[in-house]
Coordinates of C-alpha atoms in Angstrom, one line a residue:
Chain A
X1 CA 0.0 0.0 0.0
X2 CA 1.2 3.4 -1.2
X3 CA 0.1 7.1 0.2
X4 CA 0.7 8.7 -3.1
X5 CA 0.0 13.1 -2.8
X6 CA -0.1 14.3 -6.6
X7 CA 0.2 18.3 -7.5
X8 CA -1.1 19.6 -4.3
X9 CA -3.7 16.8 -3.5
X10 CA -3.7 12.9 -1.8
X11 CA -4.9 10.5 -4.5
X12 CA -6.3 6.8 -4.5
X13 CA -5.6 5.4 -7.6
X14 CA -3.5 6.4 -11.0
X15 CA -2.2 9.7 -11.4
X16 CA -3.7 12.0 -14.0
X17 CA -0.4 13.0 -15.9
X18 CA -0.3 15.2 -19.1
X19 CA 1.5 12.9 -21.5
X20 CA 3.7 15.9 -23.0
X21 CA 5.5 15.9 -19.1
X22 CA 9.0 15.7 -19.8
X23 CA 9.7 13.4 -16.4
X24 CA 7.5 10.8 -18.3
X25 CA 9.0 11.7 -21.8
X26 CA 12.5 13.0 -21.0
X27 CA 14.2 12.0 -17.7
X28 CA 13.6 15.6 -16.9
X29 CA 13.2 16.2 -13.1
X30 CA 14.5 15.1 -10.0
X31 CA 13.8 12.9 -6.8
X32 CA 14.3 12.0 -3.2
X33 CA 14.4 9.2 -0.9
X34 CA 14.0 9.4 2.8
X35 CA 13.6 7.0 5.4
X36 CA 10.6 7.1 7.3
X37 CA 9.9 6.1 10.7
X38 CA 6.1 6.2 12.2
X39 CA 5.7 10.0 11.3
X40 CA 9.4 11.5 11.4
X41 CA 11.3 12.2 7.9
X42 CA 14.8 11.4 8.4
X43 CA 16.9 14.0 7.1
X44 CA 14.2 16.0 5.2
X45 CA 15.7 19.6 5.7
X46 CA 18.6 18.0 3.9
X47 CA 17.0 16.3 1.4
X48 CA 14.6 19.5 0.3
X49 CA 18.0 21.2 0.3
X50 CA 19.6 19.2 -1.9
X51 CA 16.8 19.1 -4.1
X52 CA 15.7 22.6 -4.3
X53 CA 19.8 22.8 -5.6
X54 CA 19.6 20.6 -7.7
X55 CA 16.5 22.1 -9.8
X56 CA 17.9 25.7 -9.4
X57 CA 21.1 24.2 -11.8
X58 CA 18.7 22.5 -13.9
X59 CA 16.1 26.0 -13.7
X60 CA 13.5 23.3 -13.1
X61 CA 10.8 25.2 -11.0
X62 CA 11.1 24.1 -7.1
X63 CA 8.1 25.5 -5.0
X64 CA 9.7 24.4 -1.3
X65 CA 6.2 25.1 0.6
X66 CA 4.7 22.9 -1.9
X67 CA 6.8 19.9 -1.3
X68 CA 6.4 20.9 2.3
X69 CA 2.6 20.5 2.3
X70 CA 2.5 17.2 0.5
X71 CA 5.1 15.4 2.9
X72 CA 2.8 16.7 6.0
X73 CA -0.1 15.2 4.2
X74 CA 1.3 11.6 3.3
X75 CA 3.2 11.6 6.6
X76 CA -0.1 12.5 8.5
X77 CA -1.7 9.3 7.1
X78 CA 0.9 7.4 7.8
X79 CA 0.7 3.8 9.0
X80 CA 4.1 2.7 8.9
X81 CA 6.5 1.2 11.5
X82 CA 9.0 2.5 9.3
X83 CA 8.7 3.1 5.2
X84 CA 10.4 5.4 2.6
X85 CA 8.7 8.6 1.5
X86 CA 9.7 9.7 -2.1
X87 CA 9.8 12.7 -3.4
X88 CA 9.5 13.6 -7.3
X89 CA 9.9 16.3 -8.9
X90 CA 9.4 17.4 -13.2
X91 CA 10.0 20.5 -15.0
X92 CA 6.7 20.0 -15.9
X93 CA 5.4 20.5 -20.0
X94 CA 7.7 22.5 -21.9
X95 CA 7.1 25.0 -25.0
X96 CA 8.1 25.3 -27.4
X97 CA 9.3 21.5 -28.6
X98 CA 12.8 21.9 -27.6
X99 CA 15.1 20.3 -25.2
X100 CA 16.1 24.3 -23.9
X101 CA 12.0 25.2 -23.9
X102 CA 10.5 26.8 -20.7
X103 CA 8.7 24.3 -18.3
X104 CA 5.2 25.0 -17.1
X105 CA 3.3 23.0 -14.4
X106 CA 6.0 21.5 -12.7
X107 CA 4.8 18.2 -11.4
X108 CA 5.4 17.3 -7.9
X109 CA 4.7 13.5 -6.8
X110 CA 4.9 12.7 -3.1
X111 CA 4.4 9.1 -2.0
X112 CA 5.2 6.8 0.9
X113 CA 5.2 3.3 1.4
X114 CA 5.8 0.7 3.8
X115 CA 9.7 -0.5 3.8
X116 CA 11.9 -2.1 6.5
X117 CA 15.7 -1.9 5.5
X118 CA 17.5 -4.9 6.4
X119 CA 19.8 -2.4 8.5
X120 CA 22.4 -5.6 9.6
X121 CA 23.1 -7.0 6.0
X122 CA 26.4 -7.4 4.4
X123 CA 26.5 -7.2 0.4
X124 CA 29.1 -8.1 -1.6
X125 CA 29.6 -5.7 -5.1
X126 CA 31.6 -6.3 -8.8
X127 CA 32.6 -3.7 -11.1
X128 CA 30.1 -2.4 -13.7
X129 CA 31.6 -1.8 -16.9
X130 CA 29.6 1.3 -17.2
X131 CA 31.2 4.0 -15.7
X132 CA 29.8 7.5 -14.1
X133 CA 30.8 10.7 -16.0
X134 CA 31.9 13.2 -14.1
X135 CA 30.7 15.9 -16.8
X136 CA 27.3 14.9 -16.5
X137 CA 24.1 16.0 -14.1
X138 CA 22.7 12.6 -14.4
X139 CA 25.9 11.4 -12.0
X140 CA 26.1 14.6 -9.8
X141 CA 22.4 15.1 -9.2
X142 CA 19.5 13.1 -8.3
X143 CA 18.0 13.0 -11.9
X144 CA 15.2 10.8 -13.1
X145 CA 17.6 9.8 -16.2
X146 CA 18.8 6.9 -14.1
X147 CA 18.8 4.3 -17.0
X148 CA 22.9 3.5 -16.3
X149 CA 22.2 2.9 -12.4
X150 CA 19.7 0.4 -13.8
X151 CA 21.5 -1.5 -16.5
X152 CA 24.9 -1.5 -14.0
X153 CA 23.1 -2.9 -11.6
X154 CA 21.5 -5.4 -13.7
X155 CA 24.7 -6.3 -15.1
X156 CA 26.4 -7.2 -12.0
X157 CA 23.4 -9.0 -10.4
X158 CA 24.2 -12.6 -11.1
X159 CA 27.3 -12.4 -9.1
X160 CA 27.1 -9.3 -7.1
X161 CA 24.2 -7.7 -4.8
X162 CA 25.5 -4.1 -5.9
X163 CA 27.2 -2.2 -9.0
X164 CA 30.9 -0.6 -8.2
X165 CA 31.0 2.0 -10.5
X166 CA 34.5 4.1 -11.6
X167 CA 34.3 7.0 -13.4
X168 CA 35.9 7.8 -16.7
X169 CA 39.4 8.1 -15.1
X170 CA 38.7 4.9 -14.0
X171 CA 38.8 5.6 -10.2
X172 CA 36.3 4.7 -7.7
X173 CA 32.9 6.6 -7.7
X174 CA 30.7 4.8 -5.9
X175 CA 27.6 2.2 -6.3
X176 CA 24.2 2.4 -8.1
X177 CA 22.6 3.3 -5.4
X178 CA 25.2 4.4 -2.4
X179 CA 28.2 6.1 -1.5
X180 CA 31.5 4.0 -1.0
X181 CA 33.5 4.6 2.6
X182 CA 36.9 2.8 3.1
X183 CA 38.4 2.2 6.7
X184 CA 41.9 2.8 6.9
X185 CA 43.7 2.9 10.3
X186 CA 42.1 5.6 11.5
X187 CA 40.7 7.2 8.6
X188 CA 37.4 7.1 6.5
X189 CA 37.9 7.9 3.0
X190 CA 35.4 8.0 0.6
X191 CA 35.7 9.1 -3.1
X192 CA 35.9 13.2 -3.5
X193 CA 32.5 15.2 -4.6
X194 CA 34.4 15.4 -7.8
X195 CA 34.7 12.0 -9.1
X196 CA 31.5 11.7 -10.6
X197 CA 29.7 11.4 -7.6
X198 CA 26.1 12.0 -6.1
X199 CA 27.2 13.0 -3.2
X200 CA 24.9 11.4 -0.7
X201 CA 23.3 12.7 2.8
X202 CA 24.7 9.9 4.7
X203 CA 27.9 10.4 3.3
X204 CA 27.5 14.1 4.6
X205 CA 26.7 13.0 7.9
X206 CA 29.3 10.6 8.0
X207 CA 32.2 13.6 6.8
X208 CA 30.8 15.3 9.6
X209 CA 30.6 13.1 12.6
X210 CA 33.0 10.3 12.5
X211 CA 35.8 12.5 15.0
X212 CA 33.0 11.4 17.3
X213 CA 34.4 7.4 17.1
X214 CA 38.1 8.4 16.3
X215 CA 37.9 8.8 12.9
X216 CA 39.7 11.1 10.4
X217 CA 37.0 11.5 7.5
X218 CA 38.3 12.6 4.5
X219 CA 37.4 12.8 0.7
X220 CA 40.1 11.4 -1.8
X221 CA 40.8 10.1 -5.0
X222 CA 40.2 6.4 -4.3
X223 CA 41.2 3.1 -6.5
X224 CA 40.3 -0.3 -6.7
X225 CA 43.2 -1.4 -5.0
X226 CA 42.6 1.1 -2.5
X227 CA 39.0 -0.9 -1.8
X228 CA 41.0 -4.5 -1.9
X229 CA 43.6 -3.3 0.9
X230 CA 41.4 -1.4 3.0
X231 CA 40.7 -2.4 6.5
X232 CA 36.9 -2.3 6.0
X233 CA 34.5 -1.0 3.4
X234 CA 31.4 -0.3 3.6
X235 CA 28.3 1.4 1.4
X236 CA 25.7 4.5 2.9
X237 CA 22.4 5.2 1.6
X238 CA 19.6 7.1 3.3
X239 CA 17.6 4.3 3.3
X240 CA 20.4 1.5 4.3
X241 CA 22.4 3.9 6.1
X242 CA 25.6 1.6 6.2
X243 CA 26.1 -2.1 5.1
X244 CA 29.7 -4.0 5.2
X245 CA 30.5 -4.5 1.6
X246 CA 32.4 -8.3 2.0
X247 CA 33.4 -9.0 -1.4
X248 CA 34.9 -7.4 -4.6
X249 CA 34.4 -9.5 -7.7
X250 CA 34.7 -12.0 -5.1
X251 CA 38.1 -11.1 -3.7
X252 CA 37.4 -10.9 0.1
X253 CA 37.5 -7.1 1.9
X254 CA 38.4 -6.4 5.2
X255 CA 35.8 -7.1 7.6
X256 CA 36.8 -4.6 10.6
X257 CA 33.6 -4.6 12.3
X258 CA 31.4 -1.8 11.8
X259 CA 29.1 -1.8 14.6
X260 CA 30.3 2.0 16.0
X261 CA 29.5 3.5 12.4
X262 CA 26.1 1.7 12.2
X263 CA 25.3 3.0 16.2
X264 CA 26.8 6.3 15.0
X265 CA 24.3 6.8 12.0
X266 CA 21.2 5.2 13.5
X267 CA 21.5 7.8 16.8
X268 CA 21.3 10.7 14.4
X269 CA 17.7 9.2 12.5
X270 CA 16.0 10.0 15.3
X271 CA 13.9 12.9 15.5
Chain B
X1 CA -3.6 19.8 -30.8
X2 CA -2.1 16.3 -29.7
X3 CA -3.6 12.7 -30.7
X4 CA -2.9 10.5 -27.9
X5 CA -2.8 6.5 -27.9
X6 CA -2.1 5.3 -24.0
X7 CA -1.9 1.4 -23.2
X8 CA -4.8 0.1 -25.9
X9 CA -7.0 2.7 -26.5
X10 CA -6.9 6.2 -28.0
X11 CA -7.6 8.6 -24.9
X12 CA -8.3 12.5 -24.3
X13 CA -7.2 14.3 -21.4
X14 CA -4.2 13.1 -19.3
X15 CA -2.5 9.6 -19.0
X16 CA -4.0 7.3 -16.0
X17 CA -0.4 6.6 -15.2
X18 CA 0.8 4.5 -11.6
X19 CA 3.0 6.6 -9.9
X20 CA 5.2 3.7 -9.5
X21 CA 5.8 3.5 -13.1
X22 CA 9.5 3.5 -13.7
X23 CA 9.5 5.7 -17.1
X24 CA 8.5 8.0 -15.0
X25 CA 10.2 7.5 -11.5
X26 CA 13.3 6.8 -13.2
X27 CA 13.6 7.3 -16.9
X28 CA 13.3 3.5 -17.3
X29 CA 12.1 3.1 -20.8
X30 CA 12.5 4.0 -24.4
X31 CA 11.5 6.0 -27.1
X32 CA 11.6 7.0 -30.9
X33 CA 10.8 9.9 -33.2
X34 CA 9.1 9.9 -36.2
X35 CA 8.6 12.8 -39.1
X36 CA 5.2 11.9 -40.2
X37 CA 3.8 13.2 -43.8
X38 CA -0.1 12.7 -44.1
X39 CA -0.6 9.5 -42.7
X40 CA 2.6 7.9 -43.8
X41 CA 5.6 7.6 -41.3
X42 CA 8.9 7.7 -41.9
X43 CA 11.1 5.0 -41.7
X44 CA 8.4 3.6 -39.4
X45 CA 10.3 0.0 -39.7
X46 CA 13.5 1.1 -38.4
X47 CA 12.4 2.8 -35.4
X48 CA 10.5 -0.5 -34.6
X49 CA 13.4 -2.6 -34.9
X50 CA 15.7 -0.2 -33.0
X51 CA 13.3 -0.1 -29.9
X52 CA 13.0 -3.5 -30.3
X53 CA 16.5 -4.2 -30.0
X54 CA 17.1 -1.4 -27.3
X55 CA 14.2 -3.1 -25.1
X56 CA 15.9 -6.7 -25.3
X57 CA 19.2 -5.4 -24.5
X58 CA 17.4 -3.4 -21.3
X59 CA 15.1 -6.5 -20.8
X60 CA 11.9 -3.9 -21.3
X61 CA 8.7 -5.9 -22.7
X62 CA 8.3 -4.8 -26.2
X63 CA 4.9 -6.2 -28.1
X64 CA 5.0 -5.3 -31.8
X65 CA 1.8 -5.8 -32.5
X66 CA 0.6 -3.3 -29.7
X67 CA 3.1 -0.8 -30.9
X68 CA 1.6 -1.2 -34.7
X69 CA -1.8 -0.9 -33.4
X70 CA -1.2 2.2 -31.5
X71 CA 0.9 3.5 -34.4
X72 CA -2.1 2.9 -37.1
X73 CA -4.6 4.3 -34.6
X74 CA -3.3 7.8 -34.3
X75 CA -2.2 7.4 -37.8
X76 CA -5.8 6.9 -38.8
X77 CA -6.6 10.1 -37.1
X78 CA -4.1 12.4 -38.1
X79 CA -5.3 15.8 -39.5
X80 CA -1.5 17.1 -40.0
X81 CA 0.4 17.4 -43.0
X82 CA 3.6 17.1 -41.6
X83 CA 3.4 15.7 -38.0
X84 CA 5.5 14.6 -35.0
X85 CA 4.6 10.5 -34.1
X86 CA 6.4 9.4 -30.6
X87 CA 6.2 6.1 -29.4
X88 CA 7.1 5.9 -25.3
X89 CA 7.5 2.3 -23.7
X90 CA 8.6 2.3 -20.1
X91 CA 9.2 -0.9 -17.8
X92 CA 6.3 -0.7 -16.3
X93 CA 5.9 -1.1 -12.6
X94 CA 8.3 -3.2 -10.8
X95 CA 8.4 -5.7 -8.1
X96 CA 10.7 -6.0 -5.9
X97 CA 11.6 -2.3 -5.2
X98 CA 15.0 -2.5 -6.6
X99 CA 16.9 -1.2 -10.0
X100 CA 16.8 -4.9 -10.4
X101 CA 13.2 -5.6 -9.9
X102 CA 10.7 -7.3 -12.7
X103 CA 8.9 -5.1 -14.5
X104 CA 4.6 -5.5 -14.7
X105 CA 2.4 -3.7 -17.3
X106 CA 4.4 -1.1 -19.4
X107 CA 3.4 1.4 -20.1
X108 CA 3.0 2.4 -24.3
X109 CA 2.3 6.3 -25.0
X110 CA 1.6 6.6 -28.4
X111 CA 1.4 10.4 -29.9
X112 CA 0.9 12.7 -32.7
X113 CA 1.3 16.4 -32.9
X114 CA 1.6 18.9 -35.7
X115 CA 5.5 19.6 -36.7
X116 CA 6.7 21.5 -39.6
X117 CA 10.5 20.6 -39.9
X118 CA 12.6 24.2 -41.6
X119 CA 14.3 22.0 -43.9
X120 CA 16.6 24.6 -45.1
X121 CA 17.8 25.9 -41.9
X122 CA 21.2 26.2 -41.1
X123 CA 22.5 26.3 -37.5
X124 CA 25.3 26.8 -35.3
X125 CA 26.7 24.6 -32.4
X126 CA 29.0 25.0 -29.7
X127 CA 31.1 22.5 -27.7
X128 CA 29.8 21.6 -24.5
X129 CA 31.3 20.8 -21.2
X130 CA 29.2 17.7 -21.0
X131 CA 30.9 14.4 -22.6
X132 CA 29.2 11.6 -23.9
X133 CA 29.9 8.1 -22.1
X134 CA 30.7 5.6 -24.5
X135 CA 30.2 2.8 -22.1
X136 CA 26.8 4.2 -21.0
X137 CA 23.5 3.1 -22.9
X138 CA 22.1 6.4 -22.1
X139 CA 24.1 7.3 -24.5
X140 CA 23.8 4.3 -27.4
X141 CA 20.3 4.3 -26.7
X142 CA 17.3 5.7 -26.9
X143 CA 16.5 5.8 -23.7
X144 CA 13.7 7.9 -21.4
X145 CA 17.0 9.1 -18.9
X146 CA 18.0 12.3 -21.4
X147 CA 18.7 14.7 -19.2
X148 CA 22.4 15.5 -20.4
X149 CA 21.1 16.2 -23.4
X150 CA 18.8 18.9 -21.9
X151 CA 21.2 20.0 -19.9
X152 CA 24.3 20.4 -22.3
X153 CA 21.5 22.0 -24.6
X154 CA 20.5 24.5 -22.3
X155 CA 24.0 24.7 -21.2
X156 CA 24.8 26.4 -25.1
X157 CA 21.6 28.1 -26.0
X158 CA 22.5 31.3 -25.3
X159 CA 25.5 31.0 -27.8
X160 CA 24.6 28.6 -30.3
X161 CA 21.5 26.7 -31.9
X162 CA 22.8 23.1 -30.7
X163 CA 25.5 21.4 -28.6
X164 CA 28.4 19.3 -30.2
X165 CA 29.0 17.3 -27.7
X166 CA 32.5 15.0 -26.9
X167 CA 33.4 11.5 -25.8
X168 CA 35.3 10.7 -22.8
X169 CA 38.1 10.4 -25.3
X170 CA 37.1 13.9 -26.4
X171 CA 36.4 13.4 -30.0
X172 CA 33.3 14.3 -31.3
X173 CA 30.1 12.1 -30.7
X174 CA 27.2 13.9 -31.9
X175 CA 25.1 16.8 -31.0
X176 CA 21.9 16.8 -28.5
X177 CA 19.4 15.7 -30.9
X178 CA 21.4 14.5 -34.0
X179 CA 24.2 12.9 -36.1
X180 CA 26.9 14.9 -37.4
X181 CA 28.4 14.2 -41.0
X182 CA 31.5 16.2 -42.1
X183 CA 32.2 16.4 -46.5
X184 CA 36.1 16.3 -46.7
X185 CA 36.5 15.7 -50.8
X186 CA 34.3 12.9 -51.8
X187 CA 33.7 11.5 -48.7
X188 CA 31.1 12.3 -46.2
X189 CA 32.5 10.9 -42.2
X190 CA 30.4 10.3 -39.6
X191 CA 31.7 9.4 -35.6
X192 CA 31.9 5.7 -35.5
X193 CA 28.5 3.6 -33.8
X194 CA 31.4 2.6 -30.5
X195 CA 32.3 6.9 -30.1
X196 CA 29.5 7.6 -27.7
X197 CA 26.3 8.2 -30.0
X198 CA 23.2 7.3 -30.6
X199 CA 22.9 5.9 -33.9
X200 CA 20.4 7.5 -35.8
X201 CA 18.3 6.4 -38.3
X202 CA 18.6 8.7 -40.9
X203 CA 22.6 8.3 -40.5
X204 CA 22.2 5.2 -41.4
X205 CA 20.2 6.2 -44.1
X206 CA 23.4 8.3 -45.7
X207 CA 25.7 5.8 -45.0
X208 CA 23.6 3.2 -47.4
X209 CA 22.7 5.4 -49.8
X210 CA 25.6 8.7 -49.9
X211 CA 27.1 6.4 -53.3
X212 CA 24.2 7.6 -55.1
X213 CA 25.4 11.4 -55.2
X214 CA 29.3 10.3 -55.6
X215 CA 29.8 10.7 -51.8
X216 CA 31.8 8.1 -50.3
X217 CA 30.7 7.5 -47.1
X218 CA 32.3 6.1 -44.0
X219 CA 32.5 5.6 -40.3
X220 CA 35.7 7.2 -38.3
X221 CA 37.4 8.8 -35.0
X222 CA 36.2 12.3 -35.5
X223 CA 38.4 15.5 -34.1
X224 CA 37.1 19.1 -33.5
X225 CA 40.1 19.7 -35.7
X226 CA 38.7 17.6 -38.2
X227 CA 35.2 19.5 -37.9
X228 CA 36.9 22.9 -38.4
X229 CA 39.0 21.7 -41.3
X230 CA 35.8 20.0 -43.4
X231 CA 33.9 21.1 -46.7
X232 CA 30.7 20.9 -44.8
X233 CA 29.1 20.0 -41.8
X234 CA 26.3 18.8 -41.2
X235 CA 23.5 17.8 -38.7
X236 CA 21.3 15.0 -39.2
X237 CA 18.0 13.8 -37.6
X238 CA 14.6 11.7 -37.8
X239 CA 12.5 15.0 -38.1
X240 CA 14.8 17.6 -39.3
X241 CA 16.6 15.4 -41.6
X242 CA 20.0 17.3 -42.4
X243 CA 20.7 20.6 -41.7
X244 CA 23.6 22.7 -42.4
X245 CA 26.4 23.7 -39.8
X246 CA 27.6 26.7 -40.4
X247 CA 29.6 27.5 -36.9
X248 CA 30.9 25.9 -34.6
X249 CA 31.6 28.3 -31.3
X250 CA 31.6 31.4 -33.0
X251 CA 34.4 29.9 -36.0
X252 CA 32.8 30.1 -39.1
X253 CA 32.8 26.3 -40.8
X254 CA 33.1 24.8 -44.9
X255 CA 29.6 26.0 -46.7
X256 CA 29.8 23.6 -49.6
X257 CA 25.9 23.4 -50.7
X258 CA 24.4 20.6 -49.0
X259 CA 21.1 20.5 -51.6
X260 CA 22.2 17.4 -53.0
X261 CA 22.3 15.9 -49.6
X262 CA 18.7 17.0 -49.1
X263 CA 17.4 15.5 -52.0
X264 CA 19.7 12.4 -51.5
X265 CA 17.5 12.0 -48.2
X266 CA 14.1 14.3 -48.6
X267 CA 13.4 11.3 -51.8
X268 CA 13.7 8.2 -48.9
X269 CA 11.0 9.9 -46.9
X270 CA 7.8 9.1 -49.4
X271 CA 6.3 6.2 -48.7

């Protein structure tokens, strides 16, 4: 069961979209996923700020009080021990017929369902052979033109639960759906906002708290042998938060437990 | 004025679309262009196949017969001389939520709108900071995730009609919406299929058929140097067909009269 709120209005059934609407026709927008538990957004100002960046590069129109509004309205109906709201966001239908043409009537799709993240879970991860451009919005920012997420992710799942992806200089970016963290001594590296990134709000969290366990974060370039002689790895999403990655192409990782980073993300989900 | 063919059934209004669809939560799906004359489209048999063989390689569900049903139902309505036919096919919904999920139901958008191609147009392009990702099939394909092609678009507009954009290795690809074909001599060069591009079907087109004007024609690594240094340049596309380039930022290119080119291609558009 979904809570779906549709351009300023909670709706049971299908959406009524125009069909010209360049997120259905064109990739064109952008999106959000937040964890949810009972009625508290984790992370939300940071999420809405990330977004309302992201369309102000793209000039896609961001109305913040609107998004506002619909995330009170599916999060007041919620019924969820814990579930992931979504956020979507187009540029709406664009004249004239041009790829540069204006966008009118932004649409704005707000849904939440039920969804308990397996917060304990290990995942191993192989090398797509796609790689993330570092010249390109679709890796920087939280587009809807996810298509190479999808096929890297299909391509590795056979023999891998997640996609490493390297950019075009062939370093480490990160995963389909998740920033990458090494453990070094006493550092936490993770690939630089730079390296054809989306640079997540876990990973923010985790740059800005981990002196709290005795832990130097920093952003670097990072290599695959960086990730096979590392003490630990180890991916973050919003939704995840942080899962031991075990394997790479099925060469073992360092398996440094990583029970203080999980206790040091989970305290600050709470409200 | 648009006619409108949505999942079996001519429609008016907006889509009845399930937010969960992935064409439109993340530009998981496909689509084509068509110049349409009357009621005859272009090259209607090449799209086909080429969404056909995108779909398989993505693992989308692609039914033929529904796309030539919705195809000859807007068809049969058309009022347009010269119109605009777009066929849309998205995964559909998917189960599990993952990038790896199955995909339910997807979703076919079938529609036609007036378009009156300027056939003799020139235009300019300029180079933009966005690359194309030769190991990405947002880029060999056709897919719904195009939003660097928006944004390197927009990214020009203010400077030139079009972006030329580069590959990783920073030759040329192609341009947001089109092919590019230089004229050096007696032979007309176009990027090779493996340099990033999407290959288009009226490229392939003049590639067939450029013997019958003296032209030979063949695929190649492409320069900017090469671009600067040509006869000609040109654009080519589905709708527009092949357009002049006459700059390329701000440096004025080759103007060898490209009419026989037209003709070479406006003949293979009658039915």
């Amino acid at each position: 069961m979904t809570i779906t709120w549709f351009n300023g209005a909670l709706v049971d059934g299908p959406l009524a979209l125009n069909a010209a609407d360049r997120g259905l026709t064109l990739g064109d927008g952008l999106f959000e996923t937040i964890a949810v538990h009972g009625k508290h957004a984790v992370w939300l100002d940071e999420h809405v700020a990330r977004m309302a960046m992201a369309a102000q590069e793209l000039t896609i129109d961001f109305d913040e009080a609107s998004v506002r509004r619909g995330v009170a309205a599916v999060l007041a109906k919620s019924i969820f021990k814990s579930g992931v709201l979504r956020i979507t966001l187009t540029r709406g239908v664009v004249t004239p017929r041009a790829l540069t043409g204006i966008g009118h009537a932004p649409s704005l799709l707000i849904t939440l369902a039920a969804f308990e993240a397996a917060l304990h879970q290990s995942l191993t991860l192989a090398v797509s052979s796609i790689r993330r451009n570092e010249t390109a919005p679709s890796c920087r920012l939280k587009t809807l033109s996810y298509i190479d997420n999808i096929a890297a992710a299909r391509e590795v799942s056979a023999r891998a639960d997640d996609a490493l992806m390297l950019n075009m200089a062939g370093n480490v970016a990160c995963t389909t759906i998740g920033n990458i963290f090494l453990v070094r001594d006493n550092e936490l590296v993770t690939p630089q906002s730079d390296q054809g990134i989306l640079c997540g709000i876990t990973r923010a969290t985790f740059l800005n708290a981990a002196s709290e366990i005795g832990l130097l974060a920093r952003e670097a370039i990072v290599t695959v042998a960086d990730v096979l002689a590392a003490d630990a790895v180890f991916r973050c999403n919003s939704l995840r938060l942080v899962s031991a990655v075990t394997k790479l192409d099925d060469k073992p990782l360092g398996t440094r437990s990583l029970a203080e980073l999980l206790n040091l993300i989970t305290k600050r989900t709470a409200p």
